[in-house]
Amino acid sequence: MLPKKSASAPGITKAEAVDVALCYGWIDGQLDKYNGQYWLVRFTPRKARSKWSQVNKKRAMELLAEGRMRRSGVAQIDAAKTDGRWDAAYAPASSAKVPPDLQDALDANPEAAKFFATLKGANRYAILYRIGSVKRPETRARKIADYIAMLERGETIHG
């Protein structure tokens, strides 16, 4: 449990908890509501194929420079560098850009483009992240077509 920013409850911040997790090669999950004072968050060992975010990648390098990383954390960085996950770190929602192939598909479908323009936060990022994480070009093209059809129907990923 982590205290909410607005709470007077004791505890460490989410950033402090994530720092410790990164040092040991662990990763945090999404925050869940607990009560008015605390959030629930699960920390787990990073899986072998776990994707890195650019935010955690940057922070891990800072922790490494500060001498705070432990062997298990360094091993996770080394593994990610070896298998390409380090260079493929995904952008945070605040800086995620619409890729050219999705933009072309939106330009070709004004109804889908109009609805996409209304999307906020999680729904917009869910599409950008999922398209960005596809490896094979044919799968990416199919996913883009599926999302364009979904947008044309006025549907979102997160209800």
Coordinates of N, CA and C in Angstrom, one line a residue:
M1 N 0.8 -1.2 0.0 CA 0.0 0.0 0.0 C 0.9 1.2 0.0
L2 N 0.5 2.2 -0.8 CA 1.2 3.5 -0.8 C 0.2 4.6 -0.5
P3 N 0.6 5.5 0.3 CA -0.3 6.6 0.7 C -0.6 7.5 -0.5
K4 N -1.8 8.0 -0.6 CA -2.2 8.9 -1.6 C -1.5 10.3 -1.3
K5 N -1.2 11.1 -2.3 CA -0.6 12.4 -2.1 C -1.3 13.3 -1.2
S6 N -2.7 13.2 -1.3 CA -3.5 14.1 -0.5 C -3.7 13.6 1.0
A7 N -3.2 12.4 1.2 CA -3.5 11.7 2.5 C -2.4 12.1 3.6
S8 N -2.8 12.1 4.8 CA -1.8 12.3 5.9 C -1.3 11.0 6.4
A9 N -1.5 9.9 5.7 CA -1.1 8.6 6.1 C 0.4 8.5 6.0
P10 N 1.1 7.7 6.9 CA 2.5 7.6 6.7 C 2.9 6.6 5.6
G11 N 4.1 6.7 5.1 CA 4.5 5.7 4.1 C 5.5 6.4 3.1
I12 N 6.0 5.6 2.2 CA 6.9 6.1 1.2 C 6.1 6.5 -0.1
T13 N 6.7 7.3 -0.9 CA 6.0 7.7 -2.1 C 6.1 6.6 -3.2
K14 N 5.3 6.7 -4.2 CA 5.3 5.8 -5.3 C 6.7 5.8 -6.0
A15 N 7.2 7.0 -6.2 CA 8.5 7.2 -6.8 C 9.6 6.5 -6.0
E16 N 9.6 6.6 -4.7 CA 10.6 5.9 -3.8 C 10.4 4.4 -3.9
A17 N 9.2 3.9 -4.0 CA 8.9 2.5 -4.0 C 9.4 1.9 -5.4
V18 N 9.2 2.7 -6.5 CA 9.6 2.3 -7.8 C 11.1 2.2 -7.9
D19 N 11.8 3.2 -7.3 CA 13.2 3.2 -7.3 C 13.8 1.9 -6.6
V20 N 13.2 1.5 -5.5 CA 13.7 0.3 -4.8 C 13.4 -0.9 -5.7
A21 N 12.2 -0.9 -6.3 CA 11.9 -2.0 -7.2 C 12.9 -2.1 -8.4
L22 N 13.2 -1.0 -9.0 CA 14.1 -1.0 -10.1 C 15.5 -1.5 -9.7
C23 N 15.9 -1.1 -8.5 CA 17.3 -1.5 -8.0 C 17.4 -3.0 -7.9
Y24 N 16.3 -3.7 -7.7 CA 16.4 -5.1 -7.5 C 15.8 -5.9 -8.7
G25 N 15.5 -5.1 -9.8 CA 15.1 -5.8 -11.0 C 13.6 -6.1 -11.0
W26 N 12.8 -5.4 -10.2 CA 11.4 -5.6 -10.1 C 10.7 -4.5 -10.8
I27 N 9.4 -4.7 -10.9 CA 8.5 -3.7 -11.6 C 7.2 -3.5 -10.9
D28 N 6.7 -2.3 -11.0 CA 5.4 -2.0 -10.4 C 4.3 -2.2 -11.3
G29 N 3.1 -2.5 -10.8 CA 1.9 -2.6 -11.6 C 1.1 -1.4 -11.4
Q30 N -0.2 -1.4 -12.0 CA -1.0 -0.3 -11.9 C -1.6 -0.1 -10.5
L31 N -1.8 1.2 -10.1 CA -2.4 1.5 -8.8 C -3.9 1.1 -8.8
D32 N -4.3 0.6 -7.7 CA -5.7 0.2 -7.5 C -6.2 1.0 -6.3
K33 N -7.5 1.3 -6.3 CA -8.1 2.0 -5.1 C -8.1 1.1 -3.9
Y34 N -7.8 1.6 -2.8 CA -7.9 0.8 -1.5 C -8.9 1.5 -0.6
N35 N -8.5 2.7 -0.2 CA -9.5 3.6 0.6 C -9.1 5.0 0.4
G36 N -9.6 5.9 1.2 CA -9.3 7.3 1.1 C -7.8 7.7 1.4
Q37 N -7.1 6.8 2.0 CA -5.7 7.1 2.4 C -4.6 6.5 1.6
Y38 N -5.0 5.3 1.0 CA -3.9 4.5 0.4 C -4.4 3.9 -1.0
W39 N -3.3 3.7 -1.8 CA -3.4 2.9 -3.1 C -2.9 1.5 -2.8
L40 N -3.4 0.6 -3.6 CA -2.7 -0.8 -3.6 C -1.9 -0.8 -4.9
V41 N -0.7 -1.4 -4.8 CA 0.1 -1.6 -6.0 C 0.9 -2.9 -5.8
R42 N 1.0 -3.6 -6.8 CA 1.7 -4.9 -6.8 C 3.1 -4.7 -7.4
F43 N 4.1 -5.2 -6.7 CA 5.5 -5.2 -7.2 C 5.8 -6.7 -7.5
T44 N 6.4 -6.9 -8.6 CA 6.8 -8.3 -9.0 C 8.1 -8.3 -9.7
P45 N 8.8 -9.4 -9.6 CA 10.1 -9.5 -10.4 C 9.8 -9.3 -11.9
R46 N 10.7 -8.6 -12.5 CA 10.5 -8.3 -14.0 C 10.6 -9.6 -14.7
K47 N 9.7 -9.9 -15.6 CA 9.7 -11.1 -16.4 C 10.8 -11.0 -17.5
A48 N 11.2 -12.1 -18.0 CA 12.3 -12.2 -19.0 C 12.0 -11.3 -20.3
R49 N 10.8 -11.2 -20.7 CA 10.5 -10.5 -21.9 C 9.8 -9.2 -21.6
S50 N 9.8 -8.7 -20.3 CA 9.1 -7.5 -19.9 C 9.6 -6.3 -20.6
K51 N 8.7 -5.5 -21.1 CA 9.0 -4.3 -21.8 C 9.5 -3.2 -20.8
W52 N 10.4 -2.4 -21.3 CA 10.8 -1.2 -20.5 C 10.2 0.0 -21.0
S53 N 9.8 0.9 -20.0 CA 9.3 2.2 -20.4 C 10.5 3.1 -20.5
Q54 N 10.4 4.2 -21.2 CA 11.5 5.2 -21.3 C 11.7 5.8 -19.9
V55 N 10.6 6.0 -19.2 CA 10.7 6.6 -17.9 C 11.6 5.7 -16.9
N56 N 11.2 4.4 -16.9 CA 12.0 3.5 -16.0 C 13.4 3.3 -16.5
K57 N 13.6 3.3 -17.8 CA 15.0 3.2 -18.4 C 15.8 4.3 -17.9
K58 N 15.3 5.5 -18.0 CA 16.0 6.7 -17.6 C 16.3 6.7 -16.1
R59 N 15.3 6.3 -15.3 CA 15.5 6.2 -13.8 C 16.5 5.1 -13.5
A60 N 16.5 4.0 -14.1 CA 17.4 2.9 -13.8 C 18.8 3.4 -14.1
M61 N 19.1 4.2 -15.1 CA 20.4 4.7 -15.4 C 20.9 5.7 -14.4
E62 N 19.9 6.5 -13.9 CA 20.3 7.4 -12.8 C 20.6 6.6 -11.5
L63 N 19.8 5.6 -11.2 CA 20.1 4.8 -10.0 C 21.5 4.1 -10.2
L64 N 21.8 3.6 -11.4 CA 23.1 3.0 -11.6 C 24.2 4.0 -11.4
A65 N 24.1 5.2 -11.9 CA 25.1 6.2 -11.7 C 25.2 6.6 -10.2
E66 N 24.2 6.5 -9.5 CA 24.2 6.8 -8.0 C 24.8 5.7 -7.2
G67 N 25.0 4.5 -7.9 CA 25.5 3.3 -7.2 C 24.5 2.6 -6.4
R68 N 23.2 2.8 -6.7 CA 22.1 2.2 -5.9 C 21.6 0.8 -6.5
M69 N 22.0 0.6 -7.7 CA 21.5 -0.7 -8.4 C 22.1 -1.9 -7.7
R70 N 21.4 -2.9 -7.6 CA 21.8 -4.2 -7.1 C 22.1 -5.1 -8.2
R71 N 22.8 -6.2 -8.0 CA 23.2 -7.2 -9.0 C 22.0 -7.6 -9.9
S72 N 20.9 -7.9 -9.2 CA 19.7 -8.4 -9.9 C 19.1 -7.3 -10.8
G73 N 19.2 -6.0 -10.4 CA 18.7 -4.9 -11.2 C 19.6 -4.7 -12.4
V74 N 20.9 -4.8 -12.2 CA 21.9 -4.6 -13.3 C 21.7 -5.8 -14.3
A75 N 21.4 -7.0 -13.8 CA 21.2 -8.1 -14.7 C 20.0 -7.9 -15.6
Q76 N 19.0 -7.2 -15.1 CA 17.8 -7.0 -15.9 C 18.1 -5.9 -17.0
I77 N 18.9 -4.9 -16.6 CA 19.3 -3.9 -17.6 C 20.2 -4.6 -18.7
D78 N 21.1 -5.4 -18.3 CA 22.0 -6.1 -19.2 C 21.2 -7.0 -20.2
A79 N 20.3 -7.8 -19.6 CA 19.4 -8.6 -20.4 C 18.6 -7.8 -21.4
A80 N 18.1 -6.7 -21.0 CA 17.3 -5.9 -21.9 C 18.1 -5.3 -23.0
K81 N 19.4 -4.9 -22.7 CA 20.3 -4.4 -23.7 C 20.7 -5.5 -24.7
T82 N 20.9 -6.7 -24.2 CA 21.3 -7.8 -25.1 C 20.2 -8.2 -26.1
D83 N 18.9 -8.3 -25.6 CA 17.8 -8.8 -26.4 C 17.0 -7.7 -27.2
G84 N 17.5 -6.4 -27.0 CA 16.8 -5.3 -27.8 C 15.7 -4.6 -27.1
R85 N 15.3 -5.1 -25.9 CA 14.2 -4.4 -25.2 C 14.6 -3.0 -24.7
W86 N 15.9 -2.8 -24.4 CA 16.3 -1.6 -23.9 C 16.2 -0.5 -24.9
D87 N 16.6 -0.7 -26.2 CA 16.4 0.2 -27.2 C 15.0 0.4 -27.7
A88 N 14.1 -0.6 -27.4 CA 12.7 -0.5 -27.8 C 11.8 0.0 -26.7
A89 N 12.4 0.7 -25.7 CA 11.6 1.2 -24.6 C 10.5 2.1 -25.1
Y90 N 9.3 2.0 -24.5 CA 8.1 2.7 -25.0 C 8.0 4.1 -24.4
A91 N 7.5 5.0 -25.1 CA 7.3 6.4 -24.7 C 6.2 6.5 -23.7
P92 N 6.2 7.5 -22.8 CA 5.1 7.7 -21.9 C 3.9 8.3 -22.6
A93 N 2.8 8.2 -22.1 CA 1.5 8.7 -22.7 C 1.7 10.2 -23.1
S94 N 2.4 10.9 -22.2 CA 2.5 12.3 -22.4 C 3.3 12.7 -23.7
S95 N 4.1 11.8 -24.2 CA 4.9 12.2 -25.4 C 4.6 11.2 -26.5
A96 N 3.7 10.3 -26.4 CA 3.4 9.3 -27.5 C 2.8 10.1 -28.7
K97 N 3.4 9.7 -29.9 CA 3.0 10.3 -31.1 C 2.2 9.3 -32.0
V98 N 1.4 9.9 -32.9 CA 0.7 9.0 -33.8 C 1.6 8.6 -34.9
P99 N 1.9 7.3 -35.1 CA 2.8 6.9 -36.1 C 2.3 7.2 -37.5
P100 N 3.2 7.4 -38.5 CA 2.7 7.7 -39.9 C 1.7 6.8 -40.5
D101 N 1.9 5.4 -40.3 CA 1.0 4.5 -40.9 C -0.4 4.6 -40.3
L102 N -0.5 4.9 -39.0 CA -1.8 5.1 -38.4 C -2.4 6.4 -38.9
Q103 N -1.6 7.4 -39.0 CA -2.1 8.7 -39.5 C -2.6 8.6 -40.9
D104 N -1.9 7.9 -41.7 CA -2.4 7.6 -43.1 C -3.8 7.0 -43.1
A105 N -3.9 6.0 -42.2 CA -5.2 5.3 -42.1 C -6.3 6.2 -41.6
L106 N -6.0 7.0 -40.7 CA -7.0 8.0 -40.1 C -7.3 9.0 -41.2
D107 N -6.3 9.5 -42.0 CA -6.6 10.4 -43.1 C -7.5 9.8 -44.1
A108 N -7.4 8.5 -44.3 CA -8.3 7.9 -45.3 C -9.7 7.6 -44.8
N109 N -9.9 7.8 -43.5 CA -11.2 7.5 -42.9 C -11.6 8.7 -42.0
P110 N -12.3 9.7 -42.6 CA -12.6 10.9 -41.8 C -13.5 10.6 -40.5
E111 N -14.4 9.6 -40.6 CA -15.2 9.3 -39.5 C -14.4 8.7 -38.3
A112 N -13.4 7.8 -38.6 CA -12.6 7.3 -37.6 C -11.6 8.4 -37.0
A113 N -11.1 9.3 -37.9 CA -10.3 10.3 -37.5 C -11.0 11.3 -36.6
K114 N -12.2 11.6 -36.9 CA -13.0 12.5 -36.1 C -13.2 11.9 -34.7
F115 N -13.5 10.6 -34.6 CA -13.7 10.0 -33.3 C -12.3 9.9 -32.5
F116 N -11.3 9.6 -33.3 CA -9.9 9.5 -32.6 C -9.5 10.8 -32.0
A117 N -9.9 11.9 -32.7 CA -9.5 13.2 -32.2 C -10.2 13.5 -30.8
T118 N -11.3 12.8 -30.5 CA -12.0 13.1 -29.3 C -11.5 12.2 -28.1
L119 N -10.6 11.2 -28.4 CA -10.1 10.3 -27.4 C -9.2 11.1 -26.4
K120 N -9.3 10.7 -25.2 CA -8.5 11.3 -24.1 C -7.6 10.2 -23.5
G121 N -6.6 10.5 -22.8 CA -5.8 9.7 -22.0 C -5.6 8.2 -22.3
A122 N -6.2 7.4 -21.5 CA -6.0 5.9 -21.6 C -6.5 5.4 -22.9
N123 N -7.6 5.8 -23.5 CA -8.0 5.2 -24.7 C -7.1 5.6 -25.9
R124 N -6.7 6.8 -25.9 CA -5.8 7.2 -27.0 C -4.4 6.4 -26.9
Y125 N -3.9 6.4 -25.7 CA -2.6 5.8 -25.5 C -2.7 4.3 -25.7
A126 N -3.8 3.7 -25.3 CA -4.0 2.2 -25.5 C -3.8 1.9 -27.0
I127 N -4.3 2.6 -27.9 CA -4.2 2.4 -29.3 C -2.7 2.6 -29.7
L128 N -2.2 3.7 -29.4 CA -0.8 4.0 -29.8 C 0.2 3.0 -29.2
Y129 N 0.0 2.6 -28.0 CA 0.9 1.6 -27.4 C 0.8 0.3 -28.0
R130 N -0.4 -0.2 -28.3 CA -0.6 -1.5 -28.9 C -0.1 -1.6 -30.3
I131 N -0.3 -0.5 -31.0 CA 0.2 -0.5 -32.4 C 1.8 -0.4 -32.4
G132 N 2.3 0.4 -31.5 CA 3.7 0.5 -31.3 C 4.5 -0.8 -30.9
S133 N 3.7 -1.7 -30.2 CA 4.4 -2.8 -29.7 C 4.3 -4.1 -30.6
V134 N 3.7 -3.9 -31.7 CA 3.6 -5.0 -32.7 C 4.9 -5.1 -33.5
K135 N 5.3 -6.3 -33.7 CA 6.6 -6.5 -34.3 C 6.5 -6.8 -35.8
R136 N 5.6 -7.6 -36.3 CA 5.5 -7.9 -37.7 C 4.7 -6.9 -38.5
P137 N 5.1 -6.5 -39.6 CA 4.4 -5.5 -40.4 C 3.0 -5.9 -40.8
E138 N 2.8 -7.2 -41.1 CA 1.5 -7.6 -41.5 C 0.5 -7.6 -40.3
T139 N 1.0 -7.9 -39.1 CA 0.2 -7.8 -37.9 C -0.1 -6.4 -37.6
R140 N 0.9 -5.5 -37.8 CA 0.6 -4.1 -37.5 C -0.4 -3.5 -38.4
A141 N -0.4 -3.9 -39.7 CA -1.4 -3.4 -40.7 C -2.8 -3.9 -40.3
R142 N -2.8 -5.2 -39.9 CA -4.1 -5.7 -39.5 C -4.7 -5.0 -38.2
K143 N -3.8 -4.8 -37.3 CA -4.2 -4.1 -36.0 C -4.7 -2.7 -36.3
I144 N -4.0 -2.0 -37.2 CA -4.4 -0.6 -37.6 C -5.8 -0.7 -38.2
A145 N -6.0 -1.6 -39.1 CA -7.3 -1.7 -39.8 C -8.4 -2.0 -38.7
D146 N -8.1 -2.9 -37.8 CA -9.0 -3.2 -36.7 C -9.4 -2.0 -35.9
Y147 N -8.4 -1.2 -35.5 CA -8.6 0.0 -34.7 C -9.4 1.1 -35.5
I148 N -9.1 1.2 -36.8 CA -9.8 2.2 -37.6 C -11.3 1.8 -37.7
A149 N -11.6 0.5 -37.8 CA -13.0 0.0 -37.8 C -13.6 0.3 -36.5
M150 N -12.9 0.0 -35.4 CA -13.4 0.3 -34.1 C -13.7 1.8 -33.9
L151 N -12.8 2.6 -34.3 CA -13.0 4.0 -34.2 C -14.2 4.5 -35.0
E152 N -14.3 4.0 -36.2 CA -15.4 4.3 -37.1 C -16.8 4.0 -36.5
R153 N -16.8 2.9 -35.7 CA -18.0 2.6 -35.0 C -18.2 3.4 -33.7
G154 N -17.2 4.2 -33.4 CA -17.4 5.1 -32.2 C -17.1 4.3 -30.9
E155 N -16.3 3.2 -31.0 CA -16.0 2.4 -29.8 C -14.6 2.7 -29.3
T156 N -14.4 2.4 -28.0 CA -13.1 2.6 -27.4 C -12.6 1.3 -26.8
I157 N -11.3 1.3 -26.4 CA -10.8 0.1 -25.8 C -11.3 0.0 -24.3
H158 N -11.2 1.1 -23.6 CA -11.6 1.2 -22.2 C -12.9 1.8 -22.1
G159 N -14.0 1.0 -22.3 CA -15.4 1.4 -22.1 C -15.5 2.8 -21.9

